[in-house]
């Protein structure tokens, strides 16, 4: 058992992983998390140049900054932190670190799915509060914040529509956002440790290929006529549809994360130079 997991050895490697993550991706994390600030600064510069005074950055622009930051973070962080493992020299040093494949896998999960989202959320929330204070006291009327709170409120309102008298959607907006982060960042982490060059490009192409393959398989099954639900309209109700939707959501998440976790673990276990 100690060859698979030893707590003291794991904690030593985890500390090393955290330090390495900060050294390799700390600056990028802060830059991406500060996306609302960059949007605000660029917008106000254009207002000064063309209008001669500070302007009001619309709520939609603020939301776009947060969405862009959320989409970019899972794409670039895995490559910056773990992309080196496929390098012959750096990867060999990484393989020689005193930790089992499972410990390295577990540390990767904690860094990508716990530490990074918390750090990103803390940084972008700090930016949101800073811009809100700026729009309230320094440059009055230039920023309508805090935007991040309104984003969650909007998502909660949208997902509240998926509710019946006896059933509700199985996943809340906060959980959906977090699971989306985990799924995206683990997929790009698998690409970062699998491909040796052009990691982000090849991972994007792989995602497109998987999507096309799933679509083709679904189309072939539907066209064959061998797949019938055999559900009468009178059997359908809002509650039954909601329960079916929840079952599909659970099944998709279980399958997706099982495949991603197994792929990452076995890639780490079989990685050689």
PDB file of C-alpha atoms in Angstrom:
ATOM      1  CA  UNK A   1       0.000   0.000   0.000  1.00  0.00           C
ATOM      2  CA  UNK A   2       2.861   2.406   0.766  1.00  0.00           C
ATOM      3  CA  UNK A   3       4.036   2.007  -2.823  1.00  0.00           C
ATOM      4  CA  UNK A   4       0.722   3.469  -3.978  1.00  0.00           C
ATOM      5  CA  UNK A   5       0.037   6.121  -1.335  1.00  0.00           C
ATOM      6  CA  UNK A   6       2.053   7.401   1.605  1.00  0.00           C
ATOM      7  CA  UNK A   7       0.653  10.498   3.277  1.00  0.00           C
ATOM      8  CA  UNK A   8       3.998  12.032   4.259  1.00  0.00           C
ATOM      9  CA  UNK A   9       5.485  11.413   0.827  1.00  0.00           C
ATOM     10  CA  UNK A  10       2.339  12.746  -0.852  1.00  0.00           C
ATOM     11  CA  UNK A  11       2.355  15.964   1.184  1.00  0.00           C
ATOM     12  CA  UNK A  12       5.999  16.550   0.268  1.00  0.00           C
ATOM     13  CA  UNK A  13       5.225  16.116  -3.418  1.00  0.00           C
ATOM     14  CA  UNK A  14       2.051  18.204  -3.143  1.00  0.00           C
ATOM     15  CA  UNK A  15       4.019  21.114  -1.690  1.00  0.00           C
ATOM     16  CA  UNK A  16       6.494  20.784  -4.552  1.00  0.00           C
ATOM     17  CA  UNK A  17       3.588  20.729  -7.020  1.00  0.00           C
ATOM     18  CA  UNK A  18       2.096  23.888  -5.541  1.00  0.00           C
ATOM     19  CA  UNK A  19       5.406  25.745  -5.726  1.00  0.00           C
ATOM     20  CA  UNK A  20       5.939  24.584  -9.298  1.00  0.00           C
ATOM     21  CA  UNK A  21       2.394  25.642 -10.245  1.00  0.00           C
ATOM     22  CA  UNK A  22       2.961  29.126  -8.855  1.00  0.00           C
ATOM     23  CA  UNK A  23       6.324  29.478 -10.582  1.00  0.00           C
ATOM     24  CA  UNK A  24       5.018  28.293 -13.947  1.00  0.00           C
ATOM     25  CA  UNK A  25       1.504  29.748 -14.014  1.00  0.00           C
ATOM     26  CA  UNK A  26       1.230  32.299 -11.204  1.00  0.00           C
ATOM     27  CA  UNK A  27       1.720  35.327 -13.422  1.00  0.00           C
ATOM     28  CA  UNK A  28      -0.683  33.972 -16.051  1.00  0.00           C
ATOM     29  CA  UNK A  29      -3.291  33.200 -13.406  1.00  0.00           C
ATOM     30  CA  UNK A  30      -3.197  36.749 -12.087  1.00  0.00           C
ATOM     31  CA  UNK A  31      -3.287  38.212 -15.619  1.00  0.00           C
ATOM     32  CA  UNK A  32      -6.273  36.097 -16.658  1.00  0.00           C
ATOM     33  CA  UNK A  33      -8.100  36.708 -13.376  1.00  0.00           C
ATOM     34  CA  UNK A  34      -7.602  40.447 -13.884  1.00  0.00           C
ATOM     35  CA  UNK A  35      -9.466  40.336 -17.209  1.00  0.00           C
ATOM     36  CA  UNK A  36     -12.231  42.673 -15.902  1.00  0.00           C
ATOM     37  CA  UNK A  37      -9.553  45.226 -14.999  1.00  0.00           C
ATOM     38  CA  UNK A  38      -8.006  45.019 -18.477  1.00  0.00           C
ATOM     39  CA  UNK A  39     -11.447  45.459 -20.057  1.00  0.00           C
ATOM     40  CA  UNK A  40     -12.137  48.463 -17.831  1.00  0.00           C
ATOM     41  CA  UNK A  41      -8.766  50.140 -18.430  1.00  0.00           C
ATOM     42  CA  UNK A  42      -8.918  49.673 -22.211  1.00  0.00           C
ATOM     43  CA  UNK A  43     -12.518  50.914 -22.340  1.00  0.00           C
ATOM     44  CA  UNK A  44     -11.735  54.033 -20.306  1.00  0.00           C
ATOM     45  CA  UNK A  45      -8.662  54.766 -22.437  1.00  0.00           C
ATOM     46  CA  UNK A  46     -10.819  54.710 -25.580  1.00  0.00           C
ATOM     47  CA  UNK A  47     -13.365  56.973 -23.875  1.00  0.00           C
ATOM     48  CA  UNK A  48     -10.646  59.465 -22.967  1.00  0.00           C
ATOM     49  CA  UNK A  49      -9.174  59.435 -26.471  1.00  0.00           C
ATOM     50  CA  UNK A  50     -12.442  59.744 -28.433  1.00  0.00           C
ATOM     51  CA  UNK A  51     -14.794  61.486 -25.970  1.00  0.00           C
ATOM     52  CA  UNK A  52     -12.392  63.359 -23.712  1.00  0.00           C
ATOM     53  CA  UNK A  53     -13.858  61.955 -20.490  1.00  0.00           C
ATOM     54  CA  UNK A  54     -14.366  58.687 -18.612  1.00  0.00           C
ATOM     55  CA  UNK A  55     -17.323  56.575 -19.698  1.00  0.00           C
ATOM     56  CA  UNK A  56     -19.655  53.978 -18.228  1.00  0.00           C
ATOM     57  CA  UNK A  57     -18.649  50.391 -18.990  1.00  0.00           C
ATOM     58  CA  UNK A  58     -21.834  48.467 -19.600  1.00  0.00           C
ATOM     59  CA  UNK A  59     -22.873  45.483 -17.531  1.00  0.00           C
ATOM     60  CA  UNK A  60     -22.617  43.260 -20.596  1.00  0.00           C
ATOM     61  CA  UNK A  61     -18.952  44.155 -21.092  1.00  0.00           C
ATOM     62  CA  UNK A  62     -18.249  43.238 -17.477  1.00  0.00           C
ATOM     63  CA  UNK A  63     -19.980  39.877 -17.881  1.00  0.00           C
ATOM     64  CA  UNK A  64     -18.012  39.247 -21.092  1.00  0.00           C
ATOM     65  CA  UNK A  65     -14.757  39.843 -19.204  1.00  0.00           C
ATOM     66  CA  UNK A  66     -15.651  37.257 -16.580  1.00  0.00           C
ATOM     67  CA  UNK A  67     -16.775  34.707 -19.147  1.00  0.00           C
ATOM     68  CA  UNK A  68     -13.601  35.166 -21.196  1.00  0.00           C
ATOM     69  CA  UNK A  69     -11.446  34.771 -18.098  1.00  0.00           C
ATOM     70  CA  UNK A  70     -13.350  31.623 -17.108  1.00  0.00           C
ATOM     71  CA  UNK A  71     -12.893  30.112 -20.574  1.00  0.00           C
ATOM     72  CA  UNK A  72      -9.182  30.932 -20.914  1.00  0.00           C
ATOM     73  CA  UNK A  73      -8.044  29.725 -17.494  1.00  0.00           C
ATOM     74  CA  UNK A  74      -8.666  25.962 -17.993  1.00  0.00           C
ATOM     75  CA  UNK A  75      -7.054  26.108 -21.431  1.00  0.00           C
ATOM     76  CA  UNK A  76      -3.677  27.602 -20.506  1.00  0.00           C
ATOM     77  CA  UNK A  77      -3.051  26.538 -16.902  1.00  0.00           C
ATOM     78  CA  UNK A  78      -2.579  22.769 -17.477  1.00  0.00           C
ATOM     79  CA  UNK A  79      -0.057  23.302 -20.271  1.00  0.00           C
ATOM     80  CA  UNK A  80       1.950  25.798 -18.241  1.00  0.00           C
ATOM     81  CA  UNK A  81       2.009  23.639 -15.119  1.00  0.00           C
ATOM     82  CA  UNK A  82       2.236  20.080 -16.482  1.00  0.00           C
ATOM     83  CA  UNK A  83       3.132  20.442 -20.147  1.00  0.00           C
ATOM     84  CA  UNK A  84       6.812  19.964 -19.292  1.00  0.00           C
ATOM     85  CA  UNK A  85       6.307  16.283 -18.380  1.00  0.00           C
ATOM     86  CA  UNK A  86       6.531  15.319 -22.059  1.00  0.00           C
ATOM     87  CA  UNK A  87       9.883  17.082 -22.424  1.00  0.00           C
ATOM     88  CA  UNK A  88      12.761  14.615 -22.440  1.00  0.00           C
ATOM     89  CA  UNK A  89      14.894  16.425 -19.866  1.00  0.00           C
ATOM     90  CA  UNK A  90      12.317  18.115 -17.655  1.00  0.00           C
ATOM     91  CA  UNK A  91       9.946  15.196 -17.928  1.00  0.00           C
ATOM     92  CA  UNK A  92      12.632  12.764 -16.852  1.00  0.00           C
ATOM     93  CA  UNK A  93      13.308  14.866 -13.760  1.00  0.00           C
ATOM     94  CA  UNK A  94       9.577  14.887 -13.014  1.00  0.00           C
ATOM     95  CA  UNK A  95       9.356  11.109 -13.335  1.00  0.00           C
ATOM     96  CA  UNK A  96      12.223  10.716 -10.867  1.00  0.00           C
ATOM     97  CA  UNK A  97      10.482  12.735  -8.156  1.00  0.00           C
ATOM     98  CA  UNK A  98       9.827  10.531  -5.083  1.00  0.00           C
ATOM     99  CA  UNK A  99       6.097   9.975  -5.498  1.00  0.00           C
ATOM    100  CA  UNK A 100       3.938   7.219  -6.915  1.00  0.00           C
ATOM    101  CA  UNK A 101       1.845   7.618 -10.056  1.00  0.00           C
ATOM    102  CA  UNK A 102      -1.302   7.773  -7.932  1.00  0.00           C
ATOM    103  CA  UNK A 103       0.165  10.488  -5.703  1.00  0.00           C
ATOM    104  CA  UNK A 104       1.113  12.566  -8.739  1.00  0.00           C
ATOM    105  CA  UNK A 105      -2.344  12.026 -10.176  1.00  0.00           C
ATOM    106  CA  UNK A 106      -4.046  13.005  -6.906  1.00  0.00           C
ATOM    107  CA  UNK A 107      -1.846  16.090  -6.563  1.00  0.00           C
ATOM    108  CA  UNK A 108      -2.725  17.113 -10.115  1.00  0.00           C
ATOM    109  CA  UNK A 109      -6.437  16.811  -9.338  1.00  0.00           C
ATOM    110  CA  UNK A 110      -6.086  18.923  -6.195  1.00  0.00           C
ATOM    111  CA  UNK A 111      -4.043  21.612  -7.930  1.00  0.00           C
ATOM    112  CA  UNK A 112      -6.275  21.880 -10.998  1.00  0.00           C
ATOM    113  CA  UNK A 113      -9.696  21.310  -9.433  1.00  0.00           C
ATOM    114  CA  UNK A 114      -9.303  22.801  -5.942  1.00  0.00           C
ATOM    115  CA  UNK A 115      -6.355  25.175  -5.591  1.00  0.00           C
ATOM    116  CA  UNK A 116      -6.528  26.901  -8.987  1.00  0.00           C
ATOM    117  CA  UNK A 117     -10.285  27.585  -9.041  1.00  0.00           C
ATOM    118  CA  UNK A 118     -10.111  28.963  -5.494  1.00  0.00           C
ATOM    119  CA  UNK A 119      -7.140  31.180  -6.394  1.00  0.00           C
ATOM    120  CA  UNK A 120      -8.808  32.323  -9.617  1.00  0.00           C
ATOM    121  CA  UNK A 121     -12.101  33.058  -7.849  1.00  0.00           C
ATOM    122  CA  UNK A 122     -10.354  34.983  -5.075  1.00  0.00           C
ATOM    123  CA  UNK A 123      -8.367  37.063  -7.582  1.00  0.00           C
ATOM    124  CA  UNK A 124     -11.287  37.863  -9.881  1.00  0.00           C
ATOM    125  CA  UNK A 125     -13.522  38.673  -6.898  1.00  0.00           C
ATOM    126  CA  UNK A 126     -10.858  41.070  -5.626  1.00  0.00           C
ATOM    127  CA  UNK A 127     -10.803  42.720  -9.071  1.00  0.00           C
ATOM    128  CA  UNK A 128     -14.587  42.982  -8.997  1.00  0.00           C
ATOM    129  CA  UNK A 129     -14.550  44.674  -5.595  1.00  0.00           C
ATOM    130  CA  UNK A 130     -11.736  47.013  -6.670  1.00  0.00           C
ATOM    131  CA  UNK A 131     -13.635  48.089  -9.780  1.00  0.00           C
ATOM    132  CA  UNK A 132     -16.820  48.501  -7.754  1.00  0.00           C
ATOM    133  CA  UNK A 133     -15.033  50.795  -5.310  1.00  0.00           C
ATOM    134  CA  UNK A 134     -13.493  52.693  -8.224  1.00  0.00           C
ATOM    135  CA  UNK A 135     -16.881  53.166  -9.855  1.00  0.00           C
ATOM    136  CA  UNK A 136     -18.393  54.281  -6.564  1.00  0.00           C
ATOM    137  CA  UNK A 137     -15.781  56.618  -5.093  1.00  0.00           C
ATOM    138  CA  UNK A 138     -12.971  57.434  -7.544  1.00  0.00           C
ATOM    139  CA  UNK A 139     -14.523  57.415 -11.019  1.00  0.00           C
ATOM    140  CA  UNK A 140     -18.194  57.697 -10.138  1.00  0.00           C
ATOM    141  CA  UNK A 141     -20.570  56.091 -12.608  1.00  0.00           C
ATOM    142  CA  UNK A 142     -17.979  54.218 -14.632  1.00  0.00           C
ATOM    143  CA  UNK A 143     -18.580  50.677 -13.374  1.00  0.00           C
ATOM    144  CA  UNK A 144     -21.750  48.896 -12.311  1.00  0.00           C
ATOM    145  CA  UNK A 145     -20.724  46.260  -9.824  1.00  0.00           C
ATOM    146  CA  UNK A 146     -20.242  43.873  -8.343  1.00  0.00           C
ATOM    147  CA  UNK A 147     -20.774  42.018 -11.611  1.00  0.00           C
ATOM    148  CA  UNK A 148     -19.875  38.564 -10.307  1.00  0.00           C
ATOM    149  CA  UNK A 149     -22.842  38.589  -7.914  1.00  0.00           C
ATOM    150  CA  UNK A 150     -25.256  39.455 -10.720  1.00  0.00           C
ATOM    151  CA  UNK A 151     -23.835  36.646 -12.864  1.00  0.00           C
ATOM    152  CA  UNK A 152     -24.662  34.052 -10.210  1.00  0.00           C
ATOM    153  CA  UNK A 153     -28.075  35.629  -9.609  1.00  0.00           C
ATOM    154  CA  UNK A 154     -28.845  35.435 -13.317  1.00  0.00           C
ATOM    155  CA  UNK A 155     -27.780  31.801 -13.515  1.00  0.00           C
ATOM    156  CA  UNK A 156     -29.847  30.930 -10.446  1.00  0.00           C
ATOM    157  CA  UNK A 157     -32.898  32.589 -11.994  1.00  0.00           C
ATOM    158  CA  UNK A 158     -32.385  30.765 -15.297  1.00  0.00           C
ATOM    159  CA  UNK A 159     -31.957  27.373 -13.651  1.00  0.00           C
ATOM    160  CA  UNK A 160     -34.937  27.978 -11.369  1.00  0.00           C
ATOM    161  CA  UNK A 161     -37.103  27.660 -14.469  1.00  0.00           C
ATOM    162  CA  UNK A 162     -36.207  23.962 -14.553  1.00  0.00           C
ATOM    163  CA  UNK A 163     -38.423  23.140 -11.613  1.00  0.00           C
ATOM    164  CA  UNK A 164     -41.710  21.321 -11.199  1.00  0.00           C
ATOM    165  CA  UNK A 165     -44.043  20.825  -8.281  1.00  0.00           C
ATOM    166  CA  UNK A 166     -42.294  17.665  -7.067  1.00  0.00           C
ATOM    167  CA  UNK A 167     -38.880  17.770  -8.758  1.00  0.00           C
ATOM    168  CA  UNK A 168     -36.082  20.202  -9.449  1.00  0.00           C
ATOM    169  CA  UNK A 169     -32.898  20.240 -11.467  1.00  0.00           C
ATOM    170  CA  UNK A 170     -30.257  18.071  -9.830  1.00  0.00           C
ATOM    171  CA  UNK A 171     -27.473  20.606 -10.177  1.00  0.00           C
ATOM    172  CA  UNK A 172     -27.292  24.203  -8.980  1.00  0.00           C
ATOM    173  CA  UNK A 173     -25.657  27.021 -10.918  1.00  0.00           C
ATOM    174  CA  UNK A 174     -22.581  27.134  -8.661  1.00  0.00           C
ATOM    175  CA  UNK A 175     -22.094  23.377  -9.010  1.00  0.00           C
ATOM    176  CA  UNK A 176     -22.584  23.524 -12.782  1.00  0.00           C
ATOM    177  CA  UNK A 177     -19.927  26.219 -13.127  1.00  0.00           C
ATOM    178  CA  UNK A 178     -17.481  24.309 -10.941  1.00  0.00           C
ATOM    179  CA  UNK A 179     -18.037  21.003 -12.738  1.00  0.00           C
ATOM    180  CA  UNK A 180     -17.630  22.769 -16.073  1.00  0.00           C
ATOM    181  CA  UNK A 181     -14.272  24.141 -14.866  1.00  0.00           C
ATOM    182  CA  UNK A 182     -13.160  20.661 -13.737  1.00  0.00           C
ATOM    183  CA  UNK A 183     -14.220  18.965 -16.960  1.00  0.00           C
ATOM    184  CA  UNK A 184     -12.489  21.553 -19.151  1.00  0.00           C
ATOM    185  CA  UNK A 185      -9.271  21.763 -17.162  1.00  0.00           C
ATOM    186  CA  UNK A 186      -8.928  17.979 -16.861  1.00  0.00           C
ATOM    187  CA  UNK A 187      -9.462  17.563 -20.597  1.00  0.00           C
ATOM    188  CA  UNK A 188      -6.711  20.071 -21.368  1.00  0.00           C
ATOM    189  CA  UNK A 189      -4.528  18.503 -18.662  1.00  0.00           C
ATOM    190  CA  UNK A 190      -4.842  15.169 -20.443  1.00  0.00           C
ATOM    191  CA  UNK A 191      -3.863  16.877 -23.687  1.00  0.00           C
ATOM    192  CA  UNK A 192      -0.941  18.611 -21.959  1.00  0.00           C
ATOM    193  CA  UNK A 193       0.581  15.345 -20.734  1.00  0.00           C
ATOM    194  CA  UNK A 194      -0.336  13.345 -23.850  1.00  0.00           C
ATOM    195  CA  UNK A 195       0.790  15.511 -26.771  1.00  0.00           C
ATOM    196  CA  UNK A 196       4.434  16.490 -27.029  1.00  0.00           C
ATOM    197  CA  UNK A 197       4.006  19.604 -29.214  1.00  0.00           C
ATOM    198  CA  UNK A 198       1.235  22.078 -30.034  1.00  0.00           C
ATOM    199  CA  UNK A 199      -0.625  20.809 -26.998  1.00  0.00           C
ATOM    200  CA  UNK A 200      -3.484  23.319 -26.959  1.00  0.00           C
ATOM    201  CA  UNK A 201      -4.085  23.106 -30.708  1.00  0.00           C
ATOM    202  CA  UNK A 202      -4.092  19.301 -30.741  1.00  0.00           C
ATOM    203  CA  UNK A 203      -6.362  19.201 -27.694  1.00  0.00           C
ATOM    204  CA  UNK A 204      -8.848  21.521 -29.411  1.00  0.00           C
ATOM    205  CA  UNK A 205      -8.733  19.366 -32.538  1.00  0.00           C
ATOM    206  CA  UNK A 206      -9.261  16.258 -30.417  1.00  0.00           C
ATOM    207  CA  UNK A 207     -12.322  17.829 -28.807  1.00  0.00           C
ATOM    208  CA  UNK A 208     -13.725  18.655 -32.240  1.00  0.00           C
ATOM    209  CA  UNK A 209     -13.025  15.124 -33.451  1.00  0.00           C
ATOM    210  CA  UNK A 210     -14.722  13.564 -30.428  1.00  0.00           C
ATOM    211  CA  UNK A 211     -17.739  15.826 -30.899  1.00  0.00           C
ATOM    212  CA  UNK A 212     -18.025  14.908 -34.590  1.00  0.00           C
ATOM    213  CA  UNK A 213     -17.649  11.188 -33.798  1.00  0.00           C
ATOM    214  CA  UNK A 214     -20.362  11.276 -31.128  1.00  0.00           C
ATOM    215  CA  UNK A 215     -22.664  13.167 -33.495  1.00  0.00           C
ATOM    216  CA  UNK A 216     -22.074  10.627 -36.279  1.00  0.00           C
ATOM    217  CA  UNK A 217     -22.680   7.668 -33.977  1.00  0.00           C
ATOM    218  CA  UNK A 218     -25.883   9.260 -32.678  1.00  0.00           C
ATOM    219  CA  UNK A 219     -27.032   9.974 -36.213  1.00  0.00           C
ATOM    220  CA  UNK A 220     -26.334   6.412 -37.363  1.00  0.00           C
ATOM    221  CA  UNK A 221     -28.224   4.954 -34.400  1.00  0.00           C
ATOM    222  CA  UNK A 222     -31.174   7.275 -34.991  1.00  0.00           C
ATOM    223  CA  UNK A 223     -31.216   6.561 -38.746  1.00  0.00           C
ATOM    224  CA  UNK A 224     -31.060   2.797 -38.253  1.00  0.00           C
ATOM    225  CA  UNK A 225     -34.468   2.796 -36.566  1.00  0.00           C
ATOM    226  CA  UNK A 226     -33.246   0.315 -33.962  1.00  0.00           C
ATOM    227  CA  UNK A 227     -33.415   2.838 -31.140  1.00  0.00           C
ATOM    228  CA  UNK A 228     -36.916   3.504 -29.889  1.00  0.00           C
ATOM    229  CA  UNK A 229     -37.929   5.048 -26.597  1.00  0.00           C
ATOM    230  CA  UNK A 230     -41.419   3.486 -26.646  1.00  0.00           C
ATOM    231  CA  UNK A 231     -42.859   6.298 -24.555  1.00  0.00           C
ATOM    232  CA  UNK A 232     -46.497   7.227 -24.939  1.00  0.00           C
ATOM    233  CA  UNK A 233     -47.368  10.931 -24.665  1.00  0.00           C
ATOM    234  CA  UNK A 234     -49.723  10.204 -21.764  1.00  0.00           C
ATOM    235  CA  UNK A 235     -46.835   8.677 -19.827  1.00  0.00           C
ATOM    236  CA  UNK A 236     -44.975  11.951 -19.932  1.00  0.00           C
ATOM    237  CA  UNK A 237     -45.199  14.501 -17.127  1.00  0.00           C
ATOM    238  CA  UNK A 238     -43.098  17.403 -15.977  1.00  0.00           C
ATOM    239  CA  UNK A 239     -41.898  15.438 -12.967  1.00  0.00           C
ATOM    240  CA  UNK A 240     -40.909  12.386 -15.017  1.00  0.00           C
ATOM    241  CA  UNK A 241     -39.122  14.559 -17.561  1.00  0.00           C
ATOM    242  CA  UNK A 242     -37.215  16.318 -14.787  1.00  0.00           C
ATOM    243  CA  UNK A 243     -36.193  13.012 -13.211  1.00  0.00           C
ATOM    244  CA  UNK A 244     -35.054  11.732 -16.603  1.00  0.00           C
ATOM    245  CA  UNK A 245     -33.066  14.907 -17.208  1.00  0.00           C
ATOM    246  CA  UNK A 246     -31.405  14.557 -13.800  1.00  0.00           C
ATOM    247  CA  UNK A 247     -30.512  10.944 -14.557  1.00  0.00           C
ATOM    248  CA  UNK A 248     -28.946  11.969 -17.872  1.00  0.00           C
ATOM    249  CA  UNK A 249     -26.949  14.756 -16.162  1.00  0.00           C
ATOM    250  CA  UNK A 250     -25.613  12.373 -13.498  1.00  0.00           C
ATOM    251  CA  UNK A 251     -24.732   9.727 -16.085  1.00  0.00           C
ATOM    252  CA  UNK A 252     -22.909  12.188 -18.339  1.00  0.00           C
ATOM    253  CA  UNK A 253     -20.850  13.603 -15.479  1.00  0.00           C
ATOM    254  CA  UNK A 254     -19.944  10.148 -14.149  1.00  0.00           C
ATOM    255  CA  UNK A 255     -18.849   8.897 -17.562  1.00  0.00           C
ATOM    256  CA  UNK A 256     -16.982  12.091 -18.457  1.00  0.00           C
ATOM    257  CA  UNK A 257     -15.005  12.346 -15.229  1.00  0.00           C
ATOM    258  CA  UNK A 258     -14.319   8.605 -15.113  1.00  0.00           C
ATOM    259  CA  UNK A 259     -12.809   8.706 -18.609  1.00  0.00           C
ATOM    260  CA  UNK A 260     -10.784  11.848 -17.913  1.00  0.00           C
ATOM    261  CA  UNK A 261      -9.452  10.626 -14.560  1.00  0.00           C
ATOM    262  CA  UNK A 262      -8.540   7.197 -15.906  1.00  0.00           C
ATOM    263  CA  UNK A 263      -6.893   8.735 -18.952  1.00  0.00           C
ATOM    264  CA  UNK A 264      -4.757  11.071 -16.839  1.00  0.00           C
ATOM    265  CA  UNK A 265      -3.826   8.377 -14.326  1.00  0.00           C
ATOM    266  CA  UNK A 266      -2.763   5.790 -16.892  1.00  0.00           C
ATOM    267  CA  UNK A 267      -0.883   8.406 -18.926  1.00  0.00           C
ATOM    268  CA  UNK A 268       1.096   9.333 -15.801  1.00  0.00           C
ATOM    269  CA  UNK A 269       1.630   5.674 -14.943  1.00  0.00           C
ATOM    270  CA  UNK A 270       2.881   4.732 -18.416  1.00  0.00           C
ATOM    271  CA  UNK A 271       4.800   7.924 -19.249  1.00  0.00           C
ATOM    272  CA  UNK A 272       8.410   7.170 -20.210  1.00  0.00           C
ATOM    273  CA  UNK A 273      11.287   8.952 -21.943  1.00  0.00           C
TER     274      UNK A 273
END
